[in-house]
Tab-separated table of C-alpha atoms and ligand atoms in Angstrom:
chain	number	residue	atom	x	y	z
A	118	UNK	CA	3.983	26.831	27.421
A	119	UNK	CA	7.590	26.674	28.133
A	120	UNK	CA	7.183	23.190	29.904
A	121	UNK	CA	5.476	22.209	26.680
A	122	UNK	CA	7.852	23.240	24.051
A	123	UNK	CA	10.320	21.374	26.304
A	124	UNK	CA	8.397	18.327	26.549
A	125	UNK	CA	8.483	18.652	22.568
A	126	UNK	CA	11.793	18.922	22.408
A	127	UNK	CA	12.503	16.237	24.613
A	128	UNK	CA	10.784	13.556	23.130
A	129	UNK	CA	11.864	14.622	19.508
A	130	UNK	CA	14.246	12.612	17.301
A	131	UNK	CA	13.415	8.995	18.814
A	132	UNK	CA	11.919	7.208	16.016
A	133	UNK	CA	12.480	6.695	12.408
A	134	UNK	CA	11.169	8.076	9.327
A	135	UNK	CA	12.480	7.781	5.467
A	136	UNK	CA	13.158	11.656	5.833
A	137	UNK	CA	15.147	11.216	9.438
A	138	UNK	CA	18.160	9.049	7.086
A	139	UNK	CA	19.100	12.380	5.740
A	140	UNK	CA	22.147	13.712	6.858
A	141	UNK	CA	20.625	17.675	7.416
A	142	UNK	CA	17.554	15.668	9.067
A	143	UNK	CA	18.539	16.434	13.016
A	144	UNK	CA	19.765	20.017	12.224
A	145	UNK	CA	16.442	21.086	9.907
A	146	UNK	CA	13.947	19.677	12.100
A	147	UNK	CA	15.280	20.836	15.066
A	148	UNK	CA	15.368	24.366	13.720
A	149	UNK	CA	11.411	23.930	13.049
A	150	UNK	CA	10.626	23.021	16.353
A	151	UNK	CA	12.407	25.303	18.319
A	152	UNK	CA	10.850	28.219	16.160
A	153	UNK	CA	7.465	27.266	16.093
A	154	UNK	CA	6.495	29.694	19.191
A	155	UNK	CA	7.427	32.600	17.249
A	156	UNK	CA	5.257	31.870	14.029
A	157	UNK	CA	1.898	31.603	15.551
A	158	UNK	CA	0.246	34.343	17.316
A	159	UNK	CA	-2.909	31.505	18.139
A	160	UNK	CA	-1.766	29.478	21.332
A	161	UNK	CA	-3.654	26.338	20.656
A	162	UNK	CA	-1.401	26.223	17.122
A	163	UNK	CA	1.718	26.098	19.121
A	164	UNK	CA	1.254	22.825	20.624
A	165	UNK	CA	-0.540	21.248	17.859
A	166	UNK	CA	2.443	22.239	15.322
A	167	UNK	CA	5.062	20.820	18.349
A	168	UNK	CA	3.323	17.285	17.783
A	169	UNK	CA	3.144	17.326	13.977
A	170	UNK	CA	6.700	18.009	13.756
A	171	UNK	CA	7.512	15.340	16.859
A	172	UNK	CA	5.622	12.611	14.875
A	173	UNK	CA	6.912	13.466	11.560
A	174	UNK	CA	8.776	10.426	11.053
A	175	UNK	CA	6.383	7.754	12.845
A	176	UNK	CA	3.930	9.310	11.011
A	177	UNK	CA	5.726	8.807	7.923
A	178	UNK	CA	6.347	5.608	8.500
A	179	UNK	CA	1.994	5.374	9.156
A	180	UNK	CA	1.029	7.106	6.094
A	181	UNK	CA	3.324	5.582	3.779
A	182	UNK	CA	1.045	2.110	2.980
A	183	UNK	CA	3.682	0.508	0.192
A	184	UNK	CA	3.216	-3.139	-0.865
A	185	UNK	CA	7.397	-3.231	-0.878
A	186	UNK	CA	9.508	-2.406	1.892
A	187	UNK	CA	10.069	1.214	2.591
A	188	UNK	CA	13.833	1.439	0.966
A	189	UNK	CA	14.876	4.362	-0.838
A	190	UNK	CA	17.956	4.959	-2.873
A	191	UNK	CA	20.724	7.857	-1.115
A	192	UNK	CA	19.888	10.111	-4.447
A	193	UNK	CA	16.311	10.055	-4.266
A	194	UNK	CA	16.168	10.669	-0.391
A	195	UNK	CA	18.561	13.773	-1.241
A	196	UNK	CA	16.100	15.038	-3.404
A	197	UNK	CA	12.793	14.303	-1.190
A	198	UNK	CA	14.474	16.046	1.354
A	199	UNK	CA	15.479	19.343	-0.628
A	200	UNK	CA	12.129	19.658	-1.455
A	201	UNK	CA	10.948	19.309	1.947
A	202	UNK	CA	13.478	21.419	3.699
A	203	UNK	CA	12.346	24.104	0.829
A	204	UNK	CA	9.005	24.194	1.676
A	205	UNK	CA	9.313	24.155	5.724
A	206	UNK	CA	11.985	27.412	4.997
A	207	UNK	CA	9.438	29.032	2.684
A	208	UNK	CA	6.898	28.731	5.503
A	209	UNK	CA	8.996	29.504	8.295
A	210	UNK	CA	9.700	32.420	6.065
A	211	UNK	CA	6.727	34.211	7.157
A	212	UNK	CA	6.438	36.207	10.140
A	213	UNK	CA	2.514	35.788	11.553
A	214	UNK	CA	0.360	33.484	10.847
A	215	UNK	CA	-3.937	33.896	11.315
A	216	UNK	CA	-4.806	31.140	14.041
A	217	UNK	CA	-4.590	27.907	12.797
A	218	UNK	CA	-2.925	28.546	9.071
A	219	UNK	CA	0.477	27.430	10.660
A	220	UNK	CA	-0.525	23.891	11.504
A	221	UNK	CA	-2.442	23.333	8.335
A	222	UNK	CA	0.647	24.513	6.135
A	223	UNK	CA	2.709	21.878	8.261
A	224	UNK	CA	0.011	19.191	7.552
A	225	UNK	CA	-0.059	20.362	3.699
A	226	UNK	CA	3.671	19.887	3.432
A	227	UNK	CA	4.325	16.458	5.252
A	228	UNK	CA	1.517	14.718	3.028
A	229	UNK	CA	3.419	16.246	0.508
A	230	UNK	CA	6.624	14.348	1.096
A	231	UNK	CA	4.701	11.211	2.172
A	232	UNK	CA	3.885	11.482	-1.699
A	233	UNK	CA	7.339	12.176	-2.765
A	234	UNK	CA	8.664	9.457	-0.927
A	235	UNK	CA	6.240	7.038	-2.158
A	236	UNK	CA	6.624	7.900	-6.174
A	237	UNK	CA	10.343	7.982	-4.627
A	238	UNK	CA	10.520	4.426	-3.904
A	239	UNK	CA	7.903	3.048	-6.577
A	240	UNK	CA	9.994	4.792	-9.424
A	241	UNK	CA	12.986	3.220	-8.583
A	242	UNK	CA	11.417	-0.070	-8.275
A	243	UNK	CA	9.428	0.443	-11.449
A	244	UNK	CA	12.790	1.402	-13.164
A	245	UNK	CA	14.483	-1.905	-11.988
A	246	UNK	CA	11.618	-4.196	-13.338
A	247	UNK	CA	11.833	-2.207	-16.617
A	248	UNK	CA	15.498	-4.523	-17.454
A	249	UNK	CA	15.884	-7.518	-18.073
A	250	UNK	CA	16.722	-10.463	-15.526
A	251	UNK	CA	17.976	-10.007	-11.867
A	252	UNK	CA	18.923	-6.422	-10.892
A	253	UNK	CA	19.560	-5.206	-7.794
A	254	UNK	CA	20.401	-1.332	-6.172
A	255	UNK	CA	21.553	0.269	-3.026
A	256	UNK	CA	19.198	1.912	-0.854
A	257	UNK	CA	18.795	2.772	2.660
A	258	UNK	CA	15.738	1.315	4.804
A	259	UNK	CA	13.509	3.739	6.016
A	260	UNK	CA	12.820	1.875	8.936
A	261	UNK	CA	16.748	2.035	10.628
A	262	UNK	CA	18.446	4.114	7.994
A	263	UNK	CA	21.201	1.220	7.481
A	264	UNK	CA	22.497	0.531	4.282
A	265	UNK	CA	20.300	-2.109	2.068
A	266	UNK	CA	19.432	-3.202	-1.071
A	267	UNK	CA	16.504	-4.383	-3.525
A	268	UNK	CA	16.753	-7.042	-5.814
A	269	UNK	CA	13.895	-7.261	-8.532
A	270	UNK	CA	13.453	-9.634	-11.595
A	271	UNK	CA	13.318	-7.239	-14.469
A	272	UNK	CA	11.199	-8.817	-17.236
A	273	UNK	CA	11.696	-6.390	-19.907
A	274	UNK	CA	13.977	-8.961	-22.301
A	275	UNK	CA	14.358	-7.922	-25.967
A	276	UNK	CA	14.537	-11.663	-27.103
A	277	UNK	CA	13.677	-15.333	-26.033
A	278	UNK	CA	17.458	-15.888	-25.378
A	279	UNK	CA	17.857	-13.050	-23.274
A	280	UNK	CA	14.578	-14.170	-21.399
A	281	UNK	CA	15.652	-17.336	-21.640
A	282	UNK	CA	18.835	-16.302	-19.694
A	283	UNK	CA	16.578	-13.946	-17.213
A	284	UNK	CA	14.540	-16.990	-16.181
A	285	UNK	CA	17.788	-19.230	-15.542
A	286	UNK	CA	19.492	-16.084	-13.308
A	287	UNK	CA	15.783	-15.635	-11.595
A	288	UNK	CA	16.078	-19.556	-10.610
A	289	UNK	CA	19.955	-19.487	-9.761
A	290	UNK	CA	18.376	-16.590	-7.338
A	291	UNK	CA	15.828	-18.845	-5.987
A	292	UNK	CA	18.284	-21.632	-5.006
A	293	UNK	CA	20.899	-19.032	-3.632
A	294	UNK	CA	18.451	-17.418	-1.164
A	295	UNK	CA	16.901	-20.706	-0.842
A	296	UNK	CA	20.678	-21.974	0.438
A	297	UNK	CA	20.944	-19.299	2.767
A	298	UNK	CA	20.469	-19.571	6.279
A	299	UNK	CA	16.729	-21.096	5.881
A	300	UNK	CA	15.520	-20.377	9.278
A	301	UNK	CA	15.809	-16.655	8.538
A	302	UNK	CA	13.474	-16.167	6.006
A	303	UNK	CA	9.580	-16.019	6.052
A	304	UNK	CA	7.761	-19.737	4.947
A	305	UNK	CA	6.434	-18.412	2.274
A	306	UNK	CA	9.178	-17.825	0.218
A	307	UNK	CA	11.197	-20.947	1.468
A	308	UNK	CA	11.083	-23.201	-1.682
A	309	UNK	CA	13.583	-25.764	-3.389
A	310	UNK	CA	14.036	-26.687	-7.326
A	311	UNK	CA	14.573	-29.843	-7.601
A	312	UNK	CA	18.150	-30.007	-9.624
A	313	UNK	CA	17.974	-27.254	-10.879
A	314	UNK	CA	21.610	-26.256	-10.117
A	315	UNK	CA	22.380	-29.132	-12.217
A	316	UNK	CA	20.015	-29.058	-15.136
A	317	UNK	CA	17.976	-26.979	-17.004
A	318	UNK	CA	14.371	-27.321	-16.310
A	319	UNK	CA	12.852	-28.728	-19.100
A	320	UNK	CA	9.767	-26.036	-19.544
A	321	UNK	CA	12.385	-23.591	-19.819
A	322	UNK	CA	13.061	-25.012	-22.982
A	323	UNK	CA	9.532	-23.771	-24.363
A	324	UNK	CA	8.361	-21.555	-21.618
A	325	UNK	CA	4.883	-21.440	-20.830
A	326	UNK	CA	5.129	-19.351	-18.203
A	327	UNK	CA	1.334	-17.429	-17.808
A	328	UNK	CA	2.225	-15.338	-14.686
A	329	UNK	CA	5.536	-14.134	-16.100
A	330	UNK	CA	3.647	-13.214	-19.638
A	331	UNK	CA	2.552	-9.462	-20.151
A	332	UNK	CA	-1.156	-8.626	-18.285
A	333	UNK	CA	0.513	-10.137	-15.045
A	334	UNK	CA	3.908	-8.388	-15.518
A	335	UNK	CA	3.188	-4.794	-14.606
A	336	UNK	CA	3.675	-5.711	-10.415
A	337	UNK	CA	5.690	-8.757	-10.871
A	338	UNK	CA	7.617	-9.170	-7.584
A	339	UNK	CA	9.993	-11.150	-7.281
A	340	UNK	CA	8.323	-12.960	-4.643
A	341	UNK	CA	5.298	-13.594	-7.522
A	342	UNK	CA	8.010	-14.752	-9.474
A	343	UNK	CA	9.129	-17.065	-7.294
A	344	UNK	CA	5.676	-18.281	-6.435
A	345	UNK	CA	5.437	-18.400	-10.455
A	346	UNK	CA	7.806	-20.689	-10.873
A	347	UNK	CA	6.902	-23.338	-7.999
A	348	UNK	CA	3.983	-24.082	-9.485
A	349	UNK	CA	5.014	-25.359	-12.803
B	532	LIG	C1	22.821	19.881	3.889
B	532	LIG	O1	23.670	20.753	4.596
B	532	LIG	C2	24.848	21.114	3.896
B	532	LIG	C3	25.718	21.947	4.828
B	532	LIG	O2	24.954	22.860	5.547
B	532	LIG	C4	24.472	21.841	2.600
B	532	LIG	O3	25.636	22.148	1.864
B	532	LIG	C5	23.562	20.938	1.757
B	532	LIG	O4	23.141	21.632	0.599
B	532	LIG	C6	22.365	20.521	2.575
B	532	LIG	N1	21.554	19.582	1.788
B	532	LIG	C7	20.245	19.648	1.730
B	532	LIG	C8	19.552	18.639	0.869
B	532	LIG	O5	19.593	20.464	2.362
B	533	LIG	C1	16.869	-2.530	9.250
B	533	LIG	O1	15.545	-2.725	8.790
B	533	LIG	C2	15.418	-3.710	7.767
B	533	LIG	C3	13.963	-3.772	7.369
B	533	LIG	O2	13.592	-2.623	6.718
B	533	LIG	C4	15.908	-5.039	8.273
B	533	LIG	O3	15.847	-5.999	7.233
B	533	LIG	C5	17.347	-4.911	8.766
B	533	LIG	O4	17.772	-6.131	9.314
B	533	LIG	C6	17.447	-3.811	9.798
B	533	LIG	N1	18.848	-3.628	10.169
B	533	LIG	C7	19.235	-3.445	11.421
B	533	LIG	C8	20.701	-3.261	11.641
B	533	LIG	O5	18.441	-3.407	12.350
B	534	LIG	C1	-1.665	-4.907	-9.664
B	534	LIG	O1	-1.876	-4.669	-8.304
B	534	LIG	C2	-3.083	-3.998	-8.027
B	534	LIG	C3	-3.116	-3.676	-6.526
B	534	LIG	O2	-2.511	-4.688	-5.775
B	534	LIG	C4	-4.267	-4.855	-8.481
B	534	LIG	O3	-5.472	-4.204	-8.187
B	534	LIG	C5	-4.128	-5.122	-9.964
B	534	LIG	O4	-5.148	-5.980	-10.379
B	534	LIG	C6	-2.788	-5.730	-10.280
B	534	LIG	N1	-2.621	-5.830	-11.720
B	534	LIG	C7	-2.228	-6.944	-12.333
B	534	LIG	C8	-2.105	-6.865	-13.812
B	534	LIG	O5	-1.972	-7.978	-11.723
């Protein structure tokens, strides 16, 4: 059992998980494993509790299913985690546990924060296409925990000027990341406006835009957007 524990311990910390960017990450988690032997009287729970918390953040990263990349802003991460580190300390909390009640808790409480990080990173999302024209904010990527960014095309314009003006930044956007190193980005979004960094395009004059109109707005991406927009 020893050997095992040690084994757990070994392999711990490797991989990456939205929850694994916070700072108190390495010091919480490493608390939980090392004190799972003295919570469950059941030996078969001691093991199976060891891999739950060793997978916690590949697992994460498995269960988390998002249409958008997995980036989450440094505020929202602090709370996710505060959450989570309040639950695991409730549980560890307790001092014996009826075979098999230990693992399950563990189980309950990382589905828990797979759900907190997902409304995590949807909200904030949701919140920047709620403005009006190009927005972006800082976040952290789940995957490598370095500093990034989103950039979403809010579409939530209180007049045709302002949308007007939203349109025009969304297509000064377009040609920017269109000028950038080309052979970085994916095909799909590699695209070019004709002039359009010299004139106005003429149906932004009277837009007709159907994708960008209401039904289709509510998971306008700015890759839709894009895609939109070539095909007028
Ligand atoms: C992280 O650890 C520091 C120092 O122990 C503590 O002050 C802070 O409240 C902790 N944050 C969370 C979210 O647990
Ligand atoms: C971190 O991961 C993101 C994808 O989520 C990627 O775009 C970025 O280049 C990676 N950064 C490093 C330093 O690996
Ligand atoms: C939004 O996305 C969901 C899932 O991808 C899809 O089922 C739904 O039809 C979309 N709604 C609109 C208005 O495009």
């Amino acid at each position: 059992m020893a050997l095992l524990l040690c084994l757990v311990s070994l392999t711990a910390a490797l991989a990456h998980g939205c929850l694994h960017c916070h700072s108190n990450f390495s010091k919480k988690f490493s608390f939980y494993r090392h004190h799972v032997n003295f919570k469950s009287w059941w030996v078969g729970d001691i093991p199976v509790s060891g891999a739950l918390l060793t997978d916690w953040n590949d697992d994460t990263m498995k269960e988390l299913h998002l249409a958008i990349p997995a980036k989450i802003t440094r505020e929202k991460l602090d709370q996710v985690a505060t959450a989570v580190y309040q639950m695991m300390d409730q549980l560890y909390q307790g001092k014996m546990y009826f075979p098999g009640y230990f693992p399950n808790e563990l189980r309950n409480i990382f589905r828990e924060q797979v759900h907190l990080i997902q409304n995590a990173i949807i909200e904030s999302r949701i919140d920047c296409q709620h403005r009006c024209g190009i927005f972006q904010y800082e976040t952290i990527s789940c995957n490598n925990c370095t500093d990034s960014h989103v950039t979403c095309f809010g579409y939530n314009c209180e007049s045709s000027a302002q949308w007007k003006s939203a349109v025009q930044g969304l297509l000064n956007y377009i040609n920017n990341w269109h000028k950038q190193d080309t052979s970085m980005r994916p095909r799909s979004s590699a695209f070019f406006w004709p002039g359009t960094h010299t004139a106005t395009p003429a149906f932004l004059v009277s837009p007709a835009l159907r994708c960008l109109e209401p039904p289709h707005l509510a998971n306008l991406t700015l890759e839709d957007a894009a895609e939109c927009l070539k095909q007028h």
